Backbone as a chain_set.jsonl record, in Angstrom:
{"seq": "MKIGDYLKEEQILLDLKVGKKEEAIKEIATLLKGAKEITDFETFLKNVFEREKLATTGIGHEVAIPHARTNAVKDFVIAFGRSKEGVEFNSLDSKTAKIIFLMATPKEKGLSTYLKTLAYLSRLLQKESFRNSLLQASSPKEIIDQFKKAEA", "coords": {"N": [[0.788, -1.067, 0.068], [0.993, 2.528, -1.493], [0.865, 5.383, 0.779], [1.3, 7.686, -1.053], [-0.453, 7.511, -2.567], [-3.131, 7.224, -1.77], [-2.958, 9.787, -0.163], [-4.821, 12.95, -0.277], [-5.466, 16.247, -1.209], [-6.946, 18.449, -0.516], [-7.101, 16.871, 2.336], [-4.86, 17.677, 3.647], [-3.092, 19.489, 6.063], [-0.782, 22.832, 6.403], [-0.48, 23.884, 8.033], [-1.168, 24.254, 11.441], [-3.674, 25.113, 13.975], [-3.329, 24.483, 16.358], [-2.127, 23.891, 19.431], [-2.405, 21.797, 21.219], [-2.7, 19.015, 21.925], [-5.362, 16.93, 21.681], [-6.969, 18.508, 20.469], [-5.949, 19.544, 18.026], [-5.416, 16.71, 17.044], [-8.593, 16.48, 16.248], [-8.925, 19.316, 14.707], [-6.985, 18.517, 12.293], [-8.54, 16.383, 12.021], [-10.945, 17.519, 10.792], [-10.833, 17.94, 8.362], [-11.648, 15.579, 7.176], [-13.653, 15.399, 7.467], [-16.801, 14.349, 5.691], [-15.398, 13.159, 3.761], [-16.05, 9.866, 1.812], [-15.073, 7.952, 2.842], [-15.171, 7.728, 5.027], [-18.656, 6.643, 7.225], [-19.232, 7.497, 9.793], [-19.052, 10.188, 11.687], [-18.719, 10.87, 14.14], [-18.573, 8.827, 15.332], [-15.981, 7.602, 14.517], [-14.169, 9.438, 14.837], [-14.263, 9.329, 17.912], [-13.731, 6.384, 18.424], [-10.462, 7.516, 17.513], [-9.073, 9.129, 19.874], [-9.865, 7.303, 21.861], [-7.775, 5.014, 21.225], [-5.515, 6.129, 21.712], [-5.623, 6.634, 24.36], [-4.775, 4.184, 24.961], [-1.525, 4.494, 24.205], [0.682, 6.221, 23.709], [1.184, 8.124, 20.513], [3.041, 9.976, 19.283], [5.686, 8.928, 18.017], [8.082, 9.803, 17.891], [10.861, 11.461, 16.278], [9.952, 14.144, 15.565], [7.19, 13.445, 15.245], [3.85, 11.772, 14.866], [1.174, 9.598, 15.24], [-1.565, 9.291, 15.153], [-4.098, 7.199, 15.017], [-6.58, 4.407, 13.667], [-8.846, 1.758, 14.598], [-11.285, 1.067, 12.632], [-14.94, 0.843, 13.005], [-16.706, 2.724, 11.809], [-14.999, 3.663, 9.42], [-15.551, 2.695, 6.0], [-13.431, 1.852, 4.026], [-9.942, 2.857, 3.501], [-7.991, 5.266, 5.444], [-6.776, 8.27, 5.253], [-4.797, 11.911, 6.501], [-3.425, 14.78, 7.674], [-0.97, 16.513, 9.102], [0.714, 19.71, 9.88], [2.728, 21.059, 12.369], [4.211, 23.904, 13.217], [5.428, 24.868, 15.244], [5.015, 22.735, 17.52], [3.853, 19.528, 18.629], [2.646, 18.048, 21.933], [2.92, 14.855, 22.576], [3.34, 13.697, 23.86], [5.871, 12.164, 23.751], [7.981, 9.459, 22.601], [10.45, 10.836, 22.727], [10.669, 12.212, 23.884], [9.944, 14.754, 22.347], [7.638, 17.457, 20.849], [5.121, 16.513, 18.15], [5.7, 17.802, 14.867], [4.67, 16.975, 12.825], [2.096, 15.385, 11.744], [0.308, 11.923, 12.05], [-3.163, 11.22, 10.292], [-5.106, 8.758, 10.956], [-7.123, 5.281, 9.264], [-8.379, 3.27, 9.225], [-10.991, 0.325, 8.391], [-12.441, -2.309, 11.06], [-12.989, -4.972, 9.602], [-11.397, -5.089, 7.683], [-8.556, -6.833, 7.073], [-5.738, -7.219, 9.694], [-3.24, -7.464, 9.804], [-2.76, -5.458, 7.106], [-3.551, -3.487, 8.346], [-1.557, -3.035, 9.936], [0.725, -2.923, 8.744], [0.81, -1.108, 7.064], [1.506, 0.986, 9.069], [3.6, 0.257, 10.513], [5.102, 0.776, 7.479], [4.714, 3.351, 7.426], [5.992, 4.363, 9.24], [8.757, 3.668, 9.445], [9.352, 4.779, 6.148], [9.139, 7.222, 8.243], [11.763, 7.397, 9.639], [13.901, 8.674, 8.446], [15.372, 10.901, 8.395], [15.935, 13.424, 5.705], [13.658, 12.725, 4.37], [11.69, 13.563, 6.508], [12.404, 16.07, 6.715], [12.159, 17.327, 3.918], [9.016, 16.358, 3.852], [8.606, 19.189, 6.313], [9.387, 21.048, 5.412], [7.544, 22.002, 2.969], [5.475, 23.883, 0.212], [3.788, 23.146, -0.365], [0.017, 21.538, -0.592], [0.359, 19.761, -2.657], [3.299, 19.089, -3.048], [3.765, 18.036, -1.174], [2.476, 15.522, -1.268], [3.624, 14.376, -4.338], [6.535, 14.575, -2.662], [6.173, 11.975, -0.88], [5.18, 9.984, -2.826], [7.364, 10.166, -4.832], [9.568, 9.844, -2.33], [8.249, 6.452, -2.714], [8.312, 5.507, -4.819]], "CA": [[-0.097, -0.203, -0.123], [1.643, 3.363, -0.683], [0.716, 6.313, 0.978], [0.792, 8.653, -1.651], [-2.821, 7.101, -3.755], [-4.516, 7.32, -0.575], [-2.655, 11.257, 0.301], [-5.767, 13.916, -1.129], [-4.826, 17.558, -1.164], [-8.35, 18.705, 0.807], [-7.092, 16.404, 3.295], [-3.655, 17.487, 4.025], [-3.409, 20.625, 6.877], [0.188, 23.322, 6.457], [-0.006, 25.025, 9.077], [-2.266, 23.835, 12.502], [-3.901, 26.186, 14.774], [-3.438, 24.73, 17.933], [-0.961, 23.034, 20.062], [-2.855, 20.561, 22.427], [-2.956, 17.155, 20.873], [-6.805, 17.126, 21.24], [-7.259, 19.672, 19.663], [-4.944, 19.157, 16.693], [-6.209, 15.494, 15.999], [-9.6, 17.626, 16.227], [-8.298, 19.575, 13.588], [-6.776, 16.998, 11.285], [-9.838, 15.076, 11.868], [-11.967, 17.863, 10.391], [-10.157, 17.286, 6.693], [-11.512, 14.186, 6.369], [-15.531, 15.5, 7.598], [-17.786, 14.346, 4.694], [-14.867, 12.366, 3.326], [-16.587, 9.362, 1.43], [-15.043, 6.989, 3.337], [-16.342, 7.96, 6.495], [-19.032, 6.445, 7.595], [-19.634, 8.161, 11.153], [-17.315, 10.926, 11.769], [-18.569, 10.587, 15.767], [-17.386, 7.727, 16.453], [-15.124, 7.61, 14.193], [-13.169, 10.691, 16.493], [-14.463, 9.012, 19.124], [-12.16, 5.5, 18.525], [-9.119, 7.809, 17.951], [-9.477, 9.551, 21.077], [-9.818, 5.719, 22.557], [-6.931, 4.626, 21.013], [-5.072, 7.308, 22.066], [-5.668, 6.816, 26.136], [-4.476, 2.909, 25.109], [-0.501, 4.755, 24.804], [0.916, 7.331, 22.957], [1.221, 7.753, 18.936], [4.163, 9.868, 19.553], [6.509, 7.563, 17.898], [9.525, 10.442, 18.461], [11.529, 12.713, 15.498], [8.807, 15.611, 15.859], [6.386, 12.254, 14.573], [3.105, 11.566, 15.543], [0.051, 8.358, 13.842], [-2.861, 8.645, 15.645], [-5.078, 6.179, 14.486], [-8.158, 3.601, 14.886], [-9.568, 0.505, 13.732], [-13.351, 1.534, 12.967], [-16.304, 0.714, 11.713], [-16.975, 4.035, 10.553], [-15.233, 3.437, 8.018], [-15.585, 1.492, 4.782], [-11.973, 1.817, 3.595], [-8.08, 3.552, 4.58], [-8.21, 6.688, 5.355], [-5.408, 9.149, 6.161], [-5.494, 13.084, 6.254], [-1.902, 15.349, 7.226], [-1.13, 18.171, 9.825], [1.59, 19.753, 10.353], [2.05, 22.561, 13.278], [5.526, 24.88, 13.469], [5.555, 24.747, 16.839], [4.68, 21.312, 17.612], [2.083, 19.148, 19.449], [3.244, 17.506, 22.445], [2.6, 14.076, 21.927], [4.334, 11.988, 24.865], [6.285, 10.859, 22.56], [8.761, 8.303, 23.551], [11.798, 10.466, 22.932], [10.449, 13.46, 24.369], [10.139, 16.018, 20.937], [6.987, 17.501, 20.232], [5.259, 16.504, 16.938], [5.423, 18.27, 14.12], [4.062, 16.365, 11.448], [1.109, 14.138, 12.174], [-0.541, 11.714, 10.16], [-4.083, 10.789, 11.261], [-5.586, 7.481, 9.662], [-8.114, 4.848, 10.294], [-9.672, 1.604, 8.412], [-12.514, -0.604, 9.073], [-12.553, -3.041, 11.637], [-13.414, -5.482, 9.538], [-10.253, -5.276, 6.998], [-7.188, -7.491, 7.849], [-5.451, -6.326, 10.84], [-2.1, -7.334, 9.171], [-2.429, -4.743, 6.356], [-2.949, -1.875, 8.998], [-0.025, -3.298, 10.725], [2.26, -3.638, 7.814], [0.878, -0.063, 6.35], [1.466, 1.294, 10.006], [5.481, 0.031, 10.159], [5.418, 1.16, 6.396], [4.664, 5.002, 7.227], [7.277, 4.536, 10.619], [10.094, 3.957, 8.039], [9.168, 6.485, 5.548], [9.594, 8.706, 8.33], [12.603, 7.457, 10.552], [15.089, 8.853, 7.534], [15.154, 12.054, 8.205], [15.681, 14.213, 4.661], [12.085, 12.619, 3.883], [10.953, 14.387, 7.081], [13.18, 17.501, 6.036], [10.894, 17.436, 2.632], [7.653, 17.012, 5.006], [8.897, 20.069, 7.04], [10.164, 22.501, 4.346], [7.238, 21.793, 1.44], [5.272, 24.331, 0.311], [1.812, 22.918, -0.501], [-0.017, 20.137, 0.133], [0.48, 19.099, -3.269], [4.133, 19.373, -3.144], [3.329, 16.659, 0.498], [2.722, 14.033, -2.143], [5.008, 14.531, -4.252], [7.683, 13.535, -2.088], [5.972, 10.746, -0.944], [5.265, 9.284, -4.761], [9.197, 10.357, -4.709], [10.252, 8.286, -1.841], [7.916, 5.188, -2.65], [8.84, 5.226, -6.26]], "C": [[0.861, 1.308, 0.2], [0.692, 4.554, -0.259], [0.502, 7.083, 0.457], [-0.171, 9.102, -2.356], [-3.227, 7.11, -2.586], [-4.343, 9.1, 0.0], [-3.825, 11.815, -0.813], [-4.935, 15.576, -0.287], [-5.337, 18.652, -0.328], [-8.402, 18.561, 2.564], [-5.055, 16.864, 3.8], [-3.254, 19.736, 4.929], [-1.405, 21.579, 6.697], [0.082, 23.79, 8.06], [-0.787, 24.7, 10.646], [-2.381, 24.987, 12.57], [-3.13, 26.059, 16.361], [-2.289, 24.391, 18.483], [-1.643, 22.291, 21.375], [-3.483, 19.514, 20.76], [-4.041, 16.775, 20.85], [-7.55, 17.93, 20.67], [-6.818, 19.927, 17.894], [-4.949, 17.808, 15.698], [-7.769, 16.231, 15.505], [-9.94, 18.158, 14.626], [-8.28, 19.118, 12.572], [-7.913, 16.468, 11.006], [-10.837, 15.887, 10.295], [-12.267, 17.904, 8.686], [-11.175, 16.79, 6.492], [-13.509, 13.999, 6.717], [-16.117, 15.059, 6.019], [-17.01, 13.261, 3.602], [-15.346, 11.113, 2.717], [-16.415, 7.569, 1.944], [-14.88, 6.456, 5.195], [-17.899, 7.704, 6.922], [-20.098, 7.443, 8.849], [-18.801, 8.636, 11.769], [-16.908, 11.131, 13.604], [-17.629, 10.344, 16.125], [-16.352, 7.589, 15.507], [-14.182, 8.228, 14.925], [-12.932, 9.677, 17.458], [-13.134, 7.689, 19.123], [-10.762, 5.908, 18.628], [-8.684, 8.225, 18.959], [-9.247, 7.993, 21.616], [-8.398, 4.665, 21.844], [-5.625, 4.872, 21.697], [-4.421, 7.741, 23.55], [-4.899, 4.768, 25.86], [-2.128, 3.371, 25.453], [-0.745, 5.515, 23.51], [1.339, 6.542, 21.434], [2.06, 8.45, 18.65], [5.167, 8.937, 18.771], [8.262, 8.117, 17.738], [9.752, 10.92, 16.499], [11.387, 13.286, 15.286], [7.477, 14.554, 14.416], [5.494, 11.797, 14.418], [1.892, 11.387, 13.854], [-1.06, 8.902, 14.757], [-3.805, 8.181, 14.664], [-5.889, 5.348, 14.643], [-8.553, 2.74, 14.145], [-10.826, 0.781, 13.469], [-14.096, 0.907, 12.237], [-16.952, 1.72, 11.178], [-16.568, 4.642, 10.079], [-15.071, 2.762, 7.761], [-13.926, 1.41, 4.746], [-10.504, 3.049, 4.192], [-8.686, 4.746, 4.081], [-6.952, 7.699, 5.541], [-5.816, 10.732, 5.585], [-3.251, 13.272, 7.328], [-1.951, 16.506, 8.106], [0.164, 18.312, 9.764], [1.126, 21.087, 11.134], [4.514, 23.153, 13.005], [5.88, 25.026, 14.709], [5.84, 23.695, 17.304], [3.805, 21.37, 18.692], [2.722, 18.441, 20.639], [2.228, 16.238, 21.909], [2.689, 12.894, 22.852], [5.25, 11.706, 24.092], [7.773, 10.141, 23.125], [9.8, 9.056, 23.598], [11.739, 12.126, 23.581], [10.386, 14.995, 23.068], [8.283, 16.267, 20.798], [6.325, 17.496, 18.692], [4.632, 17.592, 16.04], [4.986, 18.148, 13.154], [3.454, 15.431, 12.218], [0.375, 13.758, 10.952], [-1.332, 11.084, 10.78], [-5.186, 9.73, 10.049], [-6.146, 6.391, 10.348], [-8.765, 4.018, 9.588], [-10.542, 0.719, 9.528], [-11.858, -1.803, 9.86], [-11.885, -4.476, 11.233], [-11.905, -6.236, 8.133], [-8.89, -5.879, 7.564], [-6.081, -6.476, 8.702], [-3.751, -6.136, 10.58], [-1.872, -6.924, 8.18], [-1.863, -3.44, 6.936], [-2.112, -2.02, 9.744], [0.617, -2.543, 9.825], [2.213, -1.653, 7.499], [1.929, 1.055, 7.62], [3.342, 1.523, 10.524], [5.646, 0.419, 9.113], [6.024, 2.831, 6.844], [6.578, 5.51, 8.597], [8.177, 4.534, 9.694], [9.829, 4.637, 7.496], [10.364, 7.281, 6.358], [10.945, 9.103, 9.191], [13.537, 7.872, 9.056], [14.823, 10.525, 7.842], [15.212, 12.917, 7.301], [14.139, 13.617, 4.62], [11.185, 13.209, 4.534], [11.186, 15.732, 6.822], [12.038, 17.987, 4.301], [9.849, 17.934, 3.346], [7.196, 18.4, 5.214], [8.97, 21.262, 6.424], [8.569, 22.68, 2.718], [6.006, 22.513, 1.588], [3.75, 24.303, 0.141], [0.985, 21.584, -0.322], [0.261, 18.959, -1.69], [2.246, 18.393, -3.611], [4.579, 17.329, -1.625], [3.258, 15.119, -0.636], [2.879, 13.551, -2.928], [6.353, 13.83, -4.187], [7.228, 12.799, -1.136], [6.092, 9.451, -2.117], [7.01, 8.965, -4.685], [9.887, 9.59, -4.271], [9.42, 7.201, -2.208], [8.137, 4.656, -4.104], [10.066, 4.049, -6.329]], "O": [[1.362, 1.561, 1.295], [-0.3, 4.713, -0.97], [-0.447, 7.736, 0.89], [-0.636, 10.191, -2.694], [-4.396, 6.763, -2.755], [-5.311, 9.683, 0.489], [-3.878, 11.357, -1.955], [-4.226, 15.8, 0.694], [-4.706, 19.482, 0.326], [-8.947, 19.167, 3.487], [-4.277, 16.027, 4.258], [-3.234, 20.813, 4.334], [-0.567, 20.71, 6.939], [0.923, 23.889, 8.954], [-0.968, 25.895, 10.879], [-1.82, 25.863, 11.912], [-2.64, 26.877, 17.14], [-1.296, 24.69, 17.819], [-1.139, 22.408, 22.492], [-4.052, 19.404, 19.674], [-4.178, 16.033, 19.878], [-8.764, 17.883, 20.469], [-7.42, 20.406, 16.933], [-4.717, 17.651, 14.499], [-7.929, 16.467, 14.308], [-10.711, 17.751, 13.756], [-9.242, 19.133, 11.805], [-8.272, 16.118, 9.882], [-11.244, 15.334, 9.274], [-13.3, 17.902, 8.017], [-11.892, 17.325, 5.646], [-14.308, 13.105, 6.437], [-15.603, 15.74, 5.132], [-17.654, 12.621, 2.771], [-14.707, 10.506, 3.576], [-17.049, 6.542, 1.703], [-14.654, 5.538, 5.984], [-18.506, 8.774, 6.968], [-21.244, 7.881, 8.754], [-17.904, 8.04, 12.364], [-15.857, 11.351, 14.206], [-16.609, 10.752, 16.68], [-15.404, 7.305, 16.238], [-13.4, 7.589, 15.629], [-11.846, 9.218, 17.809], [-12.002, 7.826, 19.589], [-9.918, 5.325, 19.31], [-7.609, 7.685, 19.217], [-8.055, 7.699, 21.708], [-8.311, 3.496, 22.218], [-4.849, 4.024, 22.137], [-3.515, 8.49, 23.916], [-4.565, 4.227, 26.914], [-1.463, 2.887, 26.369], [-1.655, 5.557, 22.682], [1.624, 5.383, 21.131], [2.471, 8.084, 17.548], [5.268, 7.885, 19.403], [9.272, 7.434, 17.568], [8.89, 10.696, 15.649], [12.256, 13.819, 14.597], [7.122, 14.854, 13.276], [5.714, 10.926, 13.577], [1.683, 11.918, 12.763], [-1.267, 7.74, 15.106], [-4.182, 8.782, 13.658], [-6.226, 5.236, 15.821], [-8.622, 2.954, 12.935], [-11.55, 0.655, 14.456], [-13.966, 0.498, 11.083], [-17.686, 1.633, 10.193], [-16.909, 5.809, 9.887], [-14.565, 1.858, 8.425], [-13.343, 0.789, 5.634], [-10.415, 3.799, 5.164], [-9.363, 5.141, 3.132], [-6.175, 7.295, 6.405], [-6.648, 10.982, 4.713], [-2.348, 12.455, 7.509], [-2.796, 17.39, 7.965], [0.887, 17.326, 9.618], [0.154, 21.831, 11.007], [5.578, 22.606, 12.713], [7.014, 25.443, 14.946], [7.026, 23.536, 17.594], [3.264, 22.25, 19.362], [3.802, 18.061, 20.186], [1.226, 16.338, 21.201], [2.34, 11.717, 22.764], [5.233, 10.519, 23.769], [8.412, 10.538, 24.1], [10.62, 8.572, 24.378], [12.654, 12.945, 23.664], [10.896, 16.097, 23.273], [7.617, 15.243, 20.649], [6.804, 18.317, 17.91], [3.552, 18.157, 16.208], [4.811, 19.119, 12.418], [3.972, 14.774, 13.121], [0.009, 14.249, 9.884], [-0.953, 10.37, 11.708], [-5.709, 9.902, 8.948], [-5.983, 6.22, 11.556], [-9.959, 4.249, 9.399], [-10.666, 0.552, 10.741], [-10.822, -2.294, 9.409], [-10.962, -5.076, 11.784], [-11.623, -7.402, 7.854], [-8.269, -5.324, 8.47], [-5.725, -5.333, 8.414], [-3.078, -5.166, 10.929], [-0.903, -7.469, 7.651], [-0.897, -2.713, 6.702], [-1.779, -1.026, 10.389], [1.077, -1.456, 10.175], [3.213, -0.949, 7.642], [2.862, 1.752, 7.223], [4.013, 2.525, 10.769], [6.826, 0.764, 9.177], [7.134, 3.346, 6.71], [7.515, 6.304, 8.682], [8.358, 5.588, 9.085], [9.912, 5.707, 8.1], [11.469, 7.72, 6.041], [11.33, 10.237, 9.474], [13.873, 6.791, 8.572], [13.9, 11.128, 7.295], [14.432, 13.791, 7.679], [13.36, 14.493, 4.994], [10.113, 13.535, 4.022], [10.252, 16.527, 6.709], [11.398, 19.001, 4.021], [9.557, 19.107, 3.579], [6.165, 18.918, 4.784], [8.639, 22.348, 6.897], [8.722, 23.374, 1.713], [5.292, 22.275, 2.562], [2.856, 25.108, 0.402], [1.554, 20.604, 0.158], [0.31, 17.73, -1.738], [2.398, 17.379, -4.293], [5.23, 16.294, -1.485], [3.886, 14.06, -0.63], [2.568, 12.361, -2.97], [6.998, 13.073, -4.913], [7.998, 12.882, -0.179], [6.788, 8.439, -2.202], [7.64, 7.918, -4.538], [10.635, 8.808, -4.858], [10.217, 6.321, -1.88], [8.118, 3.462, -4.402], [10.564, 3.74, -7.412]]}, "num_chains": 1, "name": "protein.A"}
C-alpha cells in the first residue's frame, strides 16, 4: 500500500493552529469530514481518542500517527497536519510532533495490512531527509509529490 496514493490535497493542512494534542487531532480530523471513506464521523473521532488513551502515538523524531481501526470507516483513510511549533504527544523521545498523520481503517479489513501500513509509514518517517522534505513543503501537492518520490 502506497501512502501517496491515499493522500489528497484537501486532506492536508500545512499550518495547524492549535498546540494541544486533542485539538490538533480534531483539527486534522475536520479535513476528513464528508470524506467518502467515513460513514460516521463522530464515532471515528471517538475511536481515535480511545486508541490514543491506550498508548502514545508520538513515535519520535517530531512525528505522531494517531489512528484507529473502526467500523466508522469503510476504507483506509489518511489526513496530514503540520505544526510549526509542535504538538505535545508524549512522544518516546520527548519531542513535540510537527508532522502528524491521522489514519483509520475498517475493523473488518485485515489487521496485518493495517499494521504493515503503520510500520511502512513509520519506516519512511525514520529518514531525516524525508521528514525534512515534509517540513519544508510549501503546498499539499508537494507533500504528495514527496511521498510519490520516496515510494517510487
